[in-house]
Amino acid sequence: MRKITFVLMMMMMGLVHAEEAVPGAAGIGDSYFPSLGNGGYDVQHYTLDLAWDEATNMLSGTVTLNATAIHDLSAFNLDFLGFDISAVHLDDAPAGFSRDGRELTIQAAQPLKTGQDFSVAVSYSGVPGDGVPHYYDVFARGWTRHEQGVYVASEPNGAAFWYPVNDHPLDKATYRFEITVPQPYIVAANGLLTETRENDDTITYVWESRDPIASYLVTVNIGDFVVEKAKGPDGLPIRNYFPARVFQQGVLTFSRTPEMIAFFSEMFGPYPFEAYGVVVADRSLPFALETQTLSLFGSNTALGGASSENVIAHELAHQWFGNSVSLAEWKDIWLNEGFATYAAALWLEHTDGPEALDRYMRDLYQPLATPALALGHFLPPGDPPPDNLFNGGVYVRGAWVLHALRLRVGDEAFFDILRTYYERFQHANAATADFIAVAEEISGQSLAAFFESWLYDESVPEVPEMGLKPR
Ligand code: TRP
Ligand code: ZN
């Protein structure tokens, strides 16, 4: 679901002729990742009907996209890497296709007209990860088999390693999952479990996500899960999926989730989605991921007790900032990571008081202020290198952008800025300029120089209010 603006504008200007059907672009226009996503259409809904074989980790089935043409299309691309494709159907008729790396090109025998709804179904099988080059982020490989089951983590570009997709947060869509696994495995995915069907020795889990999801936040998890059900504010359904062996400790470790949801709802605005919860993979993981409505953690976090609170708050906060307010471009990743990091600091302030926040922010400033430490690890957050997108700068200095803004405009304006930004861009996409515009509007201050130095200057700015400066 994206705004249909550019091509329609061009048509009105007579620069593109409506009657000329042309191939959709092979990229959606992300300055950092030109081939990510695709142009020419807008996906509304995905149906992932997939069966998993435990012995081989083979995934097979059909993925169907319901989409709308944005301009007259003679062909269009999906992002998809690996697997054998047995058939592609366009509106139920077999369609020609070709493949080149991550790009799957589908031919429209009859051009698709501007505004026309169509469905495309890709039937495939194979072992996820086969054919994925090693230089891809080891943690973002999409469908990941481990000894006890499967998790899916795809940020920023791993979704295309397990299903055909318009792989960019500009094209969010709703999902239906029909995942078939051997009994007695359990499947946890985004949204709500709406049905289970027992077959002979397999079981099909149907999950539906009413709220649009960016592809990197789509997750399917397979394991021997035990489910804990709870309620959040206003009856929000919470379902936590723990491996049986970590259930007891997991319930304790995540017990403050409802309180955190209430706190962030107060600070930012109402929780954006139909449900929340966590899924814990039955293995240690060096990361966590804010998969929509069902954040993913390793067993180390579940077993970590109180020390896990920071990362638990961080992934929850992403549901507002990152998941509901999505990026328009990956370059602006600090809008996700800086916000989630600062949100976890706000939770600390809430639980432990203002001195705790002061200490925490001072500790975060140290590596930024020490050139030897900062070098390569804490880069200016506004334009991180595409191949080092998640460097410490987007987290730590990204969080500091917000704290420095708070010190500059005062608490009242600052929290008003956060709430207004969320209210304006929820369920949509935002860029750094959108946030700056809200900050200037609410504070009544001109903040161009402030953001310029915090986001882009090589050295970290001073913080006179706290007596901090780089060495
Ligand atoms: N967004 C994750 C976080 O909250 C970090 C992350 C980036 C990640 N890329 C990933 C996690 C790939 C898993 C896989 O900090
Ligand atoms: Zn994060």
Coordinates of N, CA, C and O in Angstrom, one line a residue, residues 45-205:
H45 N -2.1 -7.5 -0.4 CA -2.3 -8.7 0.4 C -1.4 -9.8 -0.1 O -1.3 -10.0 -1.3
Y46 N -0.8 -10.5 0.8 CA 0.0 -11.8 0.5 C -0.7 -13.0 1.2 O -1.2 -12.9 2.3
T47 N -0.8 -14.1 0.5 CA -1.2 -15.3 1.1 C 0.0 -16.3 0.9 O 0.4 -16.6 -0.2
L48 N 0.6 -16.7 2.1 CA 1.7 -17.6 2.1 C 1.2 -19.0 2.4 O 0.9 -19.2 3.6
D49 N 1.1 -19.8 1.5 CA 0.6 -21.2 1.7 C 1.8 -22.1 1.5 O 2.1 -22.5 0.4
L50 N 2.5 -22.5 2.6 CA 3.8 -23.2 2.5 C 3.8 -24.3 3.5 O 3.3 -24.3 4.6
A51 N 4.5 -25.4 3.0 CA 4.7 -26.6 3.8 C 6.2 -26.7 4.1 O 7.0 -26.5 3.2
W52 N 6.5 -27.1 5.3 CA 7.9 -27.2 5.7 C 8.2 -28.7 6.0 O 7.5 -29.4 6.7
D53 N 9.3 -29.2 5.4 CA 9.8 -30.5 5.7 C 10.9 -30.5 6.7 O 12.0 -29.9 6.5
E54 N 10.7 -31.2 7.8 CA 11.7 -31.1 8.9 C 13.0 -31.7 8.5 O 14.1 -31.1 8.9
A55 N 13.0 -32.8 7.8 CA 14.2 -33.5 7.6 C 15.1 -32.8 6.6 O 16.4 -32.7 6.8
T56 N 14.6 -32.1 5.6 CA 15.4 -31.4 4.6 C 15.4 -29.9 4.7 O 16.1 -29.2 4.0
N57 N 14.5 -29.4 5.6 CA 14.3 -27.9 5.6 C 13.7 -27.4 4.3 O 13.8 -26.2 4.0
M58 N 13.1 -28.3 3.5 CA 12.5 -27.9 2.2 C 11.2 -27.1 2.5 O 10.4 -27.5 3.3
L59 N 11.1 -26.0 1.8 CA 9.9 -25.2 1.9 C 9.2 -25.3 0.5 O 9.8 -25.1 -0.5
S60 N 7.9 -25.6 0.5 CA 7.2 -25.7 -0.8 C 5.8 -25.3 -0.7 O 5.1 -25.4 0.3
G61 N 5.3 -24.7 -1.8 CA 3.9 -24.2 -1.8 C 3.7 -23.1 -2.8 O 4.4 -22.9 -3.7
T62 N 2.7 -22.3 -2.4 CA 2.3 -21.2 -3.4 C 2.2 -19.9 -2.6 O 1.5 -19.9 -1.5
V63 N 2.8 -18.8 -3.1 CA 2.6 -17.5 -2.5 C 1.8 -16.7 -3.5 O 2.2 -16.6 -4.7
T64 N 0.7 -16.1 -3.0 CA -0.2 -15.3 -3.9 C -0.2 -13.8 -3.4 O -0.4 -13.6 -2.3
L65 N 0.0 -12.9 -4.4 CA 0.0 -11.5 -4.1 C -1.3 -10.9 -4.8 O -1.5 -11.2 -5.9
N66 N -2.0 -10.1 -4.0 CA -3.1 -9.3 -4.6 C -2.5 -7.9 -4.7 O -2.1 -7.3 -3.7
A67 N -2.5 -7.3 -5.9 CA -1.9 -6.1 -6.1 C -2.7 -5.2 -7.1 O -3.7 -5.7 -7.7
T68 N -2.3 -4.0 -7.2 CA -2.9 -3.0 -8.1 C -1.8 -2.4 -9.0 O -0.8 -1.9 -8.5
A69 N -2.1 -2.3 -10.3 CA -1.1 -1.6 -11.2 C -1.1 -0.1 -11.0 O -2.2 0.5 -10.9
I70 N 0.1 0.5 -10.9 CA 0.2 1.9 -10.8 C 0.3 2.6 -12.1 O 0.0 3.8 -12.3
H71 N 0.9 1.9 -13.1 CA 0.8 2.4 -14.5 C 0.6 1.2 -15.4 O 0.6 0.0 -14.9
D72 N 0.3 1.4 -16.6 CA 0.1 0.3 -17.5 C 1.4 -0.6 -17.6 O 2.5 -0.1 -17.9
L73 N 1.2 -1.9 -17.3 CA 2.3 -2.8 -17.2 C 2.4 -3.8 -18.3 O 1.4 -4.6 -18.4
S74 N 3.5 -3.9 -18.9 CA 3.7 -5.1 -19.8 C 4.4 -6.2 -19.1 O 4.3 -7.4 -19.5
A75 N 5.0 -5.9 -18.0 CA 5.8 -6.9 -17.2 C 6.1 -6.2 -15.8 O 6.0 -5.0 -15.7
F76 N 6.4 -7.0 -14.8 CA 6.8 -6.4 -13.5 C 7.6 -7.4 -12.8 O 7.7 -8.6 -13.1
N77 N 8.3 -6.9 -11.8 CA 9.3 -7.7 -11.0 C 8.8 -8.0 -9.6 O 8.1 -7.2 -9.0
L78 N 9.2 -9.1 -9.1 CA 9.2 -9.4 -7.7 C 10.6 -9.7 -7.2 O 11.5 -10.0 -8.1
D79 N 10.9 -9.5 -6.0 CA 12.2 -9.9 -5.4 C 12.1 -11.3 -4.9 O 11.2 -11.6 -4.1
F80 N 13.0 -12.1 -5.3 CA 12.9 -13.5 -4.9 C 14.3 -14.2 -5.3 O 14.7 -14.1 -6.5
L81 N 14.9 -14.9 -4.4 CA 16.2 -15.5 -4.7 C 16.2 -16.9 -4.3 O 15.7 -17.3 -3.2
G82 N 16.7 -17.8 -5.2 CA 16.7 -19.2 -4.8 C 15.4 -19.9 -5.2 O 14.5 -19.3 -5.8
F83 N 15.3 -21.2 -4.9 CA 14.2 -22.1 -5.1 C 13.9 -22.4 -6.6 O 14.4 -21.7 -7.4
D84 N 13.2 -23.5 -6.8 CA 12.8 -23.9 -8.1 C 11.3 -23.4 -8.2 O 10.5 -23.7 -7.4
I85 N 11.1 -22.6 -9.2 CA 9.7 -22.1 -9.5 C 9.0 -23.1 -10.5 O 9.5 -23.3 -11.6
S86 N 7.9 -23.7 -10.1 CA 7.3 -24.7 -11.0 C 6.2 -24.0 -11.8 O 5.9 -24.4 -12.9
A87 N 5.7 -22.9 -11.3 CA 4.6 -22.2 -12.1 C 4.4 -20.8 -11.6 O 4.6 -20.5 -10.4
V88 N 4.1 -19.9 -12.5 CA 3.6 -18.5 -12.1 C 2.2 -18.3 -12.8 O 2.1 -18.6 -14.0
H89 N 1.3 -17.9 -12.0 CA -0.1 -17.6 -12.6 C -0.4 -16.1 -12.4 O -0.2 -15.6 -11.3
L90 N -0.8 -15.5 -13.5 CA -1.3 -14.1 -13.4 C -2.8 -14.2 -13.6 O -3.2 -14.6 -14.7
D91 N -3.5 -13.7 -12.6 CA -5.0 -13.8 -12.7 C -5.4 -15.3 -13.1 O -6.2 -15.4 -14.1
D92 N -4.9 -16.2 -12.5 CA -5.2 -17.7 -12.7 C -4.8 -18.3 -14.1 O -5.0 -19.4 -14.3
A93 N -4.1 -17.5 -14.9 CA -3.6 -18.0 -16.2 C -2.1 -18.2 -16.1 O -1.4 -17.3 -15.5
P94 N -1.5 -19.3 -16.6 CA -0.1 -19.4 -16.6 C 0.6 -18.2 -17.2 O 0.2 -17.7 -18.3
A95 N 1.7 -17.8 -16.6 CA 2.4 -16.6 -17.1 C 3.8 -16.9 -17.3 O 4.4 -17.7 -16.6
G96 N 4.4 -16.2 -18.3 CA 5.9 -16.4 -18.5 C 6.7 -15.7 -17.5 O 6.2 -14.6 -17.0
F97 N 7.9 -16.2 -17.2 CA 8.7 -15.5 -16.2 C 10.2 -15.7 -16.5 O 10.5 -16.7 -17.2
S98 N 11.0 -14.9 -16.0 CA 12.5 -15.1 -16.1 C 13.1 -14.6 -14.8 O 12.5 -13.9 -14.1
R99 N 14.3 -15.0 -14.6 CA 15.0 -14.7 -13.3 C 16.4 -14.2 -13.6 O 17.1 -14.7 -14.5
D100 N 16.8 -13.2 -12.7 CA 18.1 -12.7 -12.8 C 18.5 -12.3 -11.4 O 18.1 -11.2 -10.9
G101 N 19.3 -13.1 -10.7 CA 19.6 -12.7 -9.3 C 18.4 -12.7 -8.5 O 17.5 -13.6 -8.5
R102 N 18.2 -11.5 -7.8 CA 17.1 -11.3 -6.9 C 15.8 -10.9 -7.7 O 14.7 -10.8 -7.0
E103 N 15.9 -10.7 -8.9 CA 14.8 -10.1 -9.7 C 14.1 -11.3 -10.4 O 14.6 -12.0 -11.3
L104 N 12.8 -11.4 -10.1 CA 11.9 -12.3 -10.9 C 11.0 -11.5 -11.7 O 10.3 -10.6 -11.2
T105 N 11.1 -11.6 -13.0 CA 10.3 -10.8 -14.0 C 9.1 -11.6 -14.5 O 9.3 -12.8 -15.0
I106 N 7.9 -11.1 -14.4 CA 6.7 -11.8 -14.8 C 6.1 -11.0 -16.0 O 5.9 -9.8 -15.9
Q107 N 5.8 -11.7 -17.0 CA 5.3 -11.1 -18.2 C 3.7 -11.1 -18.1 O 3.1 -12.0 -17.7
A108 N 3.2 -9.9 -18.6 CA 1.7 -9.8 -18.7 C 1.3 -10.0 -20.1 O 1.7 -9.2 -21.0
A109 N 0.7 -11.1 -20.4 CA 0.3 -11.4 -21.8 C -0.6 -10.3 -22.3 O -0.4 -9.8 -23.5
Q110 N -1.6 -9.9 -21.5 CA -2.3 -8.7 -21.8 C -1.8 -7.6 -20.9 O -1.7 -7.9 -19.7
P111 N -1.5 -6.4 -21.3 CA -1.0 -5.4 -20.4 C -2.0 -5.2 -19.2 O -3.2 -5.2 -19.4
L112 N -1.4 -5.0 -18.1 CA -2.3 -4.6 -16.9 C -2.5 -3.1 -17.0 O -1.5 -2.3 -17.1
K113 N -3.7 -2.7 -16.8 CA -4.0 -1.2 -16.9 C -3.9 -0.5 -15.6 O -4.1 -1.1 -14.5
T114 N -3.5 0.7 -15.7 CA -3.4 1.6 -14.5 C -4.7 1.4 -13.6 O -5.8 1.5 -14.1
G115 N -4.4 1.1 -12.3 CA -5.6 0.9 -11.4 C -6.2 -0.4 -11.4 O -7.0 -0.7 -10.6
Q116 N -5.7 -1.3 -12.3 CA -6.3 -2.7 -12.4 C -5.8 -3.5 -11.2 O -4.6 -3.6 -10.9
D117 N -6.7 -4.2 -10.6 CA -6.3 -5.2 -9.6 C -5.9 -6.5 -10.2 O -6.6 -6.9 -11.2
F118 N -4.9 -7.1 -9.8 CA -4.6 -8.4 -10.3 C -4.0 -9.3 -9.2 O -3.6 -8.8 -8.1
S119 N -3.9 -10.6 -9.5 CA -3.3 -11.5 -8.6 C -2.1 -12.2 -9.3 O -2.2 -12.5 -10.5
V120 N -1.1 -12.5 -8.5 CA 0.0 -13.3 -9.1 C 0.4 -14.3 -8.1 O 0.5 -14.1 -6.9
A121 N 0.4 -15.6 -8.6 CA 0.7 -16.7 -7.7 C 2.0 -17.4 -8.2 O 2.1 -17.8 -9.3
V122 N 2.9 -17.6 -7.2 CA 4.2 -18.2 -7.5 C 4.3 -19.5 -6.8 O 4.2 -19.5 -5.5
S123 N 4.4 -20.6 -7.5 CA 4.5 -21.9 -6.9 C 6.0 -22.4 -6.9 O 6.6 -22.3 -8.0
Y124 N 6.5 -22.8 -5.8 CA 8.0 -23.0 -5.7 C 8.3 -24.0 -4.6 O 7.5 -24.3 -3.7
S125 N 9.5 -24.6 -4.7 CA 10.0 -25.4 -3.6 C 11.5 -25.3 -3.6 O 12.2 -24.9 -4.6
G126 N 12.1 -25.6 -2.4 CA 13.5 -25.5 -2.3 C 13.9 -25.3 -0.9 O 13.1 -25.2 0.0
V127 N 15.2 -25.3 -0.7 CA 15.7 -25.1 0.7 C 16.1 -23.6 0.8 O 17.0 -23.2 0.1
P128 N 15.5 -22.9 1.8 CA 15.8 -21.5 1.9 C 17.3 -21.3 2.2 O 17.9 -22.1 3.0
G129 N 17.9 -20.3 1.6 CA 19.3 -20.0 1.9 C 20.2 -20.6 0.8 O 21.3 -20.1 0.6
D130 N 19.7 -21.6 0.1 CA 20.5 -22.1 -1.0 C 20.6 -21.0 -2.1 O 19.5 -20.5 -2.5
G131 N 21.8 -20.7 -2.5 CA 21.9 -19.6 -3.5 C 22.0 -18.2 -2.9 O 22.2 -17.3 -3.6
V132 N 21.8 -18.1 -1.6 CA 22.0 -16.8 -1.0 C 23.5 -16.6 -0.8 O 24.1 -17.4 -0.1
P133 N 24.1 -15.5 -1.4 CA 25.5 -15.3 -1.2 C 25.9 -15.1 0.2 O 25.2 -14.6 1.0
H134 N 27.2 -15.6 0.5 CA 27.6 -15.5 1.9 C 27.8 -14.1 2.4 O 27.7 -13.9 3.6
Y135 N 28.0 -13.2 1.5 CA 28.2 -11.8 2.0 C 27.0 -11.2 2.6 O 27.0 -10.2 3.2
Y136 N 25.8 -11.8 2.4 CA 24.6 -11.2 3.0 C 24.7 -11.4 4.5 O 25.2 -12.4 5.0
D137 N 24.3 -10.4 5.2 CA 24.2 -10.4 6.7 C 23.8 -11.8 7.2 O 22.7 -12.2 6.9
V138 N 24.6 -12.4 8.0 CA 24.3 -13.7 8.5 C 23.0 -13.7 9.4 O 22.4 -14.8 9.5
F139 N 22.6 -12.5 9.9 CA 21.4 -12.5 10.7 C 20.2 -12.1 10.0 O 19.1 -12.1 10.5
A140 N 20.3 -11.8 8.7 CA 19.2 -11.3 7.9 C 18.9 -12.2 6.8 O 18.6 -11.8 5.7
R141 N 19.1 -13.5 7.0 CA 19.0 -14.5 5.9 C 17.5 -15.0 5.7 O 17.3 -15.9 5.0
G142 N 16.6 -14.3 6.3 CA 15.2 -14.8 6.2 C 14.9 -16.1 7.0 O 15.3 -16.2 8.1
W143 N 14.4 -17.0 6.3 CA 14.1 -18.3 6.9 C 15.3 -19.0 7.4 O 16.2 -19.4 6.6
T144 N 15.4 -19.2 8.7 CA 16.6 -19.8 9.3 C 16.3 -21.0 10.1 O 15.6 -21.0 11.1
R145 N 16.9 -22.1 9.7 CA 16.7 -23.4 10.3 C 17.7 -23.5 11.5 O 18.9 -23.1 11.3
H146 N 17.3 -24.0 12.6 CA 18.3 -24.3 13.7 C 17.9 -25.6 14.3 O 17.0 -26.3 13.8
E147 N 18.7 -26.1 15.3 CA 18.5 -27.5 15.7 C 17.1 -27.8 16.2 O 16.6 -28.9 16.0
Q148 N 16.5 -26.8 16.8 CA 15.1 -27.1 17.4 C 14.0 -26.6 16.6 O 12.8 -26.7 17.0
G149 N 14.3 -25.9 15.4 CA 13.1 -25.4 14.7 C 13.6 -24.4 13.7 O 14.6 -24.4 13.1
V150 N 12.7 -23.3 13.5 CA 12.9 -22.3 12.5 C 12.6 -21.0 13.1 O 11.6 -20.8 13.9
Y151 N 13.4 -19.9 12.8 CA 12.9 -18.5 13.0 C 13.1 -17.8 11.7 O 13.9 -18.3 10.8
V152 N 12.5 -16.6 11.5 CA 12.7 -15.8 10.3 C 13.1 -14.4 10.8 O 12.3 -13.8 11.5
A153 N 14.2 -13.9 10.3 CA 14.7 -12.6 10.6 C 15.2 -12.0 9.3 O 16.1 -12.6 8.7
S154 N 14.8 -10.9 8.8 CA 15.0 -10.5 7.4 C 15.5 -9.0 7.3 O 15.6 -8.6 6.1
E155 N 15.7 -8.3 8.3 CA 16.1 -6.9 8.1 C 17.5 -6.7 7.6 O 18.4 -7.2 8.2
P156 N 17.7 -6.0 6.5 CA 16.7 -5.2 5.8 C 16.1 -5.9 4.5 O 15.1 -5.5 4.0
N157 N 16.8 -7.0 4.0 CA 16.5 -7.5 2.7 C 16.4 -9.0 2.6 O 16.5 -9.5 1.5
G158 N 16.1 -9.7 3.7 CA 16.1 -11.1 3.7 C 14.7 -11.7 3.4 O 14.6 -13.0 3.2
A159 N 13.7 -11.0 3.3 CA 12.4 -11.5 3.0 C 12.4 -12.3 1.6 O 11.8 -13.3 1.5
A160 N 13.1 -11.7 0.6 CA 13.2 -12.3 -0.7 C 13.9 -13.6 -0.7 O 13.9 -14.3 -1.8
F161 N 14.5 -14.0 0.4 CA 15.2 -15.2 0.4 C 14.3 -16.4 0.8 O 14.7 -17.5 1.0
W162 N 13.0 -16.1 1.1 CA 12.1 -17.2 1.4 C 10.7 -17.0 0.7 O 10.0 -18.0 0.6
Y163 N 10.3 -15.8 0.3 CA 9.1 -15.8 -0.5 C 9.2 -14.6 -1.5 O 9.9 -13.7 -1.3
P164 N 8.4 -14.7 -2.6 CA 8.5 -13.6 -3.6 C 7.7 -12.4 -3.1 O 6.6 -12.6 -2.6
V165 N 8.3 -11.2 -3.2 CA 7.8 -10.1 -2.5 C 8.3 -8.8 -3.1 O 9.3 -8.7 -3.8
N166 N 7.5 -7.8 -2.8 CA 7.9 -6.4 -3.2 C 8.7 -5.9 -1.9 O 8.1 -5.4 -1.0
D167 N 10.0 -6.2 -1.9 CA 10.8 -6.2 -0.6 C 11.3 -4.8 -0.2 O 12.5 -4.5 -0.2
H168 N 10.3 -4.0 0.2 CA 10.7 -2.6 0.7 C 9.5 -2.1 1.6 O 8.4 -2.3 1.3
P169 N 9.9 -1.4 2.7 CA 8.9 -0.9 3.6 C 7.9 0.1 3.0 O 6.9 0.4 3.6
L170 N 8.2 0.6 1.8 CA 7.2 1.5 1.1 C 6.0 0.8 0.7 O 5.0 1.4 0.5
D171 N 6.1 -0.5 0.5 CA 4.9 -1.3 0.1 C 4.5 -2.3 1.2 O 4.7 -3.5 1.0
K172 N 3.9 -1.8 2.2 CA 3.4 -2.6 3.3 C 2.1 -3.3 2.8 O 1.3 -2.8 2.0
A173 N 1.8 -4.5 3.3 CA 0.6 -5.2 2.9 C 0.1 -6.1 4.1 O 0.8 -6.3 5.0
T174 N -1.2 -6.5 4.0 CA -1.7 -7.5 5.0 C -1.3 -8.9 4.6 O -0.9 -9.1 3.4
Y175 N -1.4 -9.8 5.5 CA -0.9 -11.2 5.2 C -1.9 -12.2 5.8 O -2.5 -12.1 6.8
R176 N -1.9 -13.4 5.0 CA -2.5 -14.6 5.6 C -1.4 -15.7 5.4 O -0.8 -15.8 4.3
F177 N -1.2 -16.4 6.5 CA -0.2 -17.5 6.5 C -0.9 -18.8 6.6 O -1.8 -18.9 7.5
E178 N -0.6 -19.8 5.8 CA -1.1 -21.1 6.0 C 0.1 -22.0 6.0 O 0.6 -22.4 4.9
I179 N 0.6 -22.3 7.2 CA 1.9 -23.0 7.3 C 1.7 -24.4 7.8 O 1.1 -24.6 8.9
T180 N 2.2 -25.4 7.0 CA 2.0 -26.8 7.3 C 3.3 -27.4 7.8 O 4.3 -27.3 7.1
V181 N 3.2 -28.0 9.0 CA 4.4 -28.5 9.6 C 4.1 -29.9 10.2 O 2.9 -30.2 10.4
P182 N 5.1 -30.7 10.4 CA 4.9 -32.0 11.0 C 4.3 -31.9 12.4 O 4.8 -31.0 13.1
Q183 N 3.4 -32.7 12.8 CA 3.0 -32.7 14.2 C 4.1 -33.2 15.1 O 4.9 -34.1 14.6
P184 N 4.3 -32.8 16.3 CA 3.6 -31.8 17.0 C 4.2 -30.4 17.0 O 4.0 -29.7 18.0
Y185 N 4.9 -30.0 15.9 CA 5.4 -28.7 15.9 C 4.3 -27.6 16.0 O 3.2 -27.8 15.6
I186 N 4.7 -26.4 16.5 CA 3.8 -25.3 16.6 C 4.3 -24.1 15.8 O 5.6 -24.0 15.7
V187 N 3.5 -23.4 15.1 CA 3.9 -22.3 14.3 C 3.4 -21.0 14.9 O 2.2 -20.9 15.3
A188 N 4.3 -20.0 15.0 CA 3.9 -18.6 15.4 C 4.3 -17.6 14.4 O 5.4 -17.6 13.9
A189 N 3.3 -16.8 13.9 CA 3.6 -15.8 12.9 C 2.9 -14.5 13.3 O 2.4 -14.3 14.4
N190 N 3.0 -13.5 12.4 CA 2.4 -12.2 12.7 C 0.9 -12.2 12.8 O 0.3 -12.9 12.0
G191 N 0.3 -11.4 13.7 CA -1.1 -11.2 13.7 C -1.8 -12.2 14.7 O -1.3 -12.4 15.8
L192 N -2.9 -12.8 14.2 CA -3.6 -13.6 15.1 C -3.8 -15.0 14.5 O -4.0 -15.2 13.3
L193 N -3.7 -16.0 15.4 CA -3.9 -17.4 14.9 C -5.4 -17.6 14.8 O -6.2 -17.4 15.7
T194 N -5.9 -17.9 13.6 CA -7.4 -17.9 13.3 C -7.9 -19.4 13.1 O -9.1 -19.6 13.2
E195 N -7.0 -20.3 12.9 CA -7.4 -21.7 12.6 C -6.3 -22.6 12.7 O -5.1 -22.3 12.3
T196 N -6.5 -23.9 13.1 CA -5.6 -24.9 12.9 C -6.3 -26.1 12.3 O -7.5 -26.4 12.6
R197 N -5.6 -26.8 11.4 CA -6.2 -27.9 10.7 C -5.3 -29.1 10.8 O -4.1 -29.0 10.4
E198 N -5.8 -30.2 11.4 CA -5.0 -31.4 11.6 C -5.1 -32.2 10.3 O -6.2 -32.5 9.9
N199 N -4.0 -32.6 9.7 CA -4.0 -33.5 8.6 C -3.6 -34.8 9.1 O -3.6 -35.1 10.3
D200 N -3.1 -35.7 8.2 CA -2.6 -37.0 8.7 C -1.5 -36.9 9.8 O -1.8 -37.1 10.9
D201 N -0.3 -36.6 9.3 CA 0.7 -36.4 10.3 C 1.3 -35.0 10.3 O 2.3 -34.8 10.8
T202 N 0.5 -34.1 9.7 CA 0.9 -32.7 9.7 C -0.2 -31.9 10.3 O -1.3 -32.3 10.5
I203 N 0.1 -30.6 10.5 CA -0.9 -29.7 11.1 C -0.6 -28.3 10.4 O 0.5 -27.9 10.2
T204 N -1.7 -27.7 10.0 CA -1.7 -26.4 9.3 C -2.1 -25.3 10.2 O -3.2 -25.4 10.8
Y205 N -1.2 -24.3 10.4 CA -1.6 -23.2 11.2 C -1.9 -22.0 10.3 O -1.1 -21.6 9.4

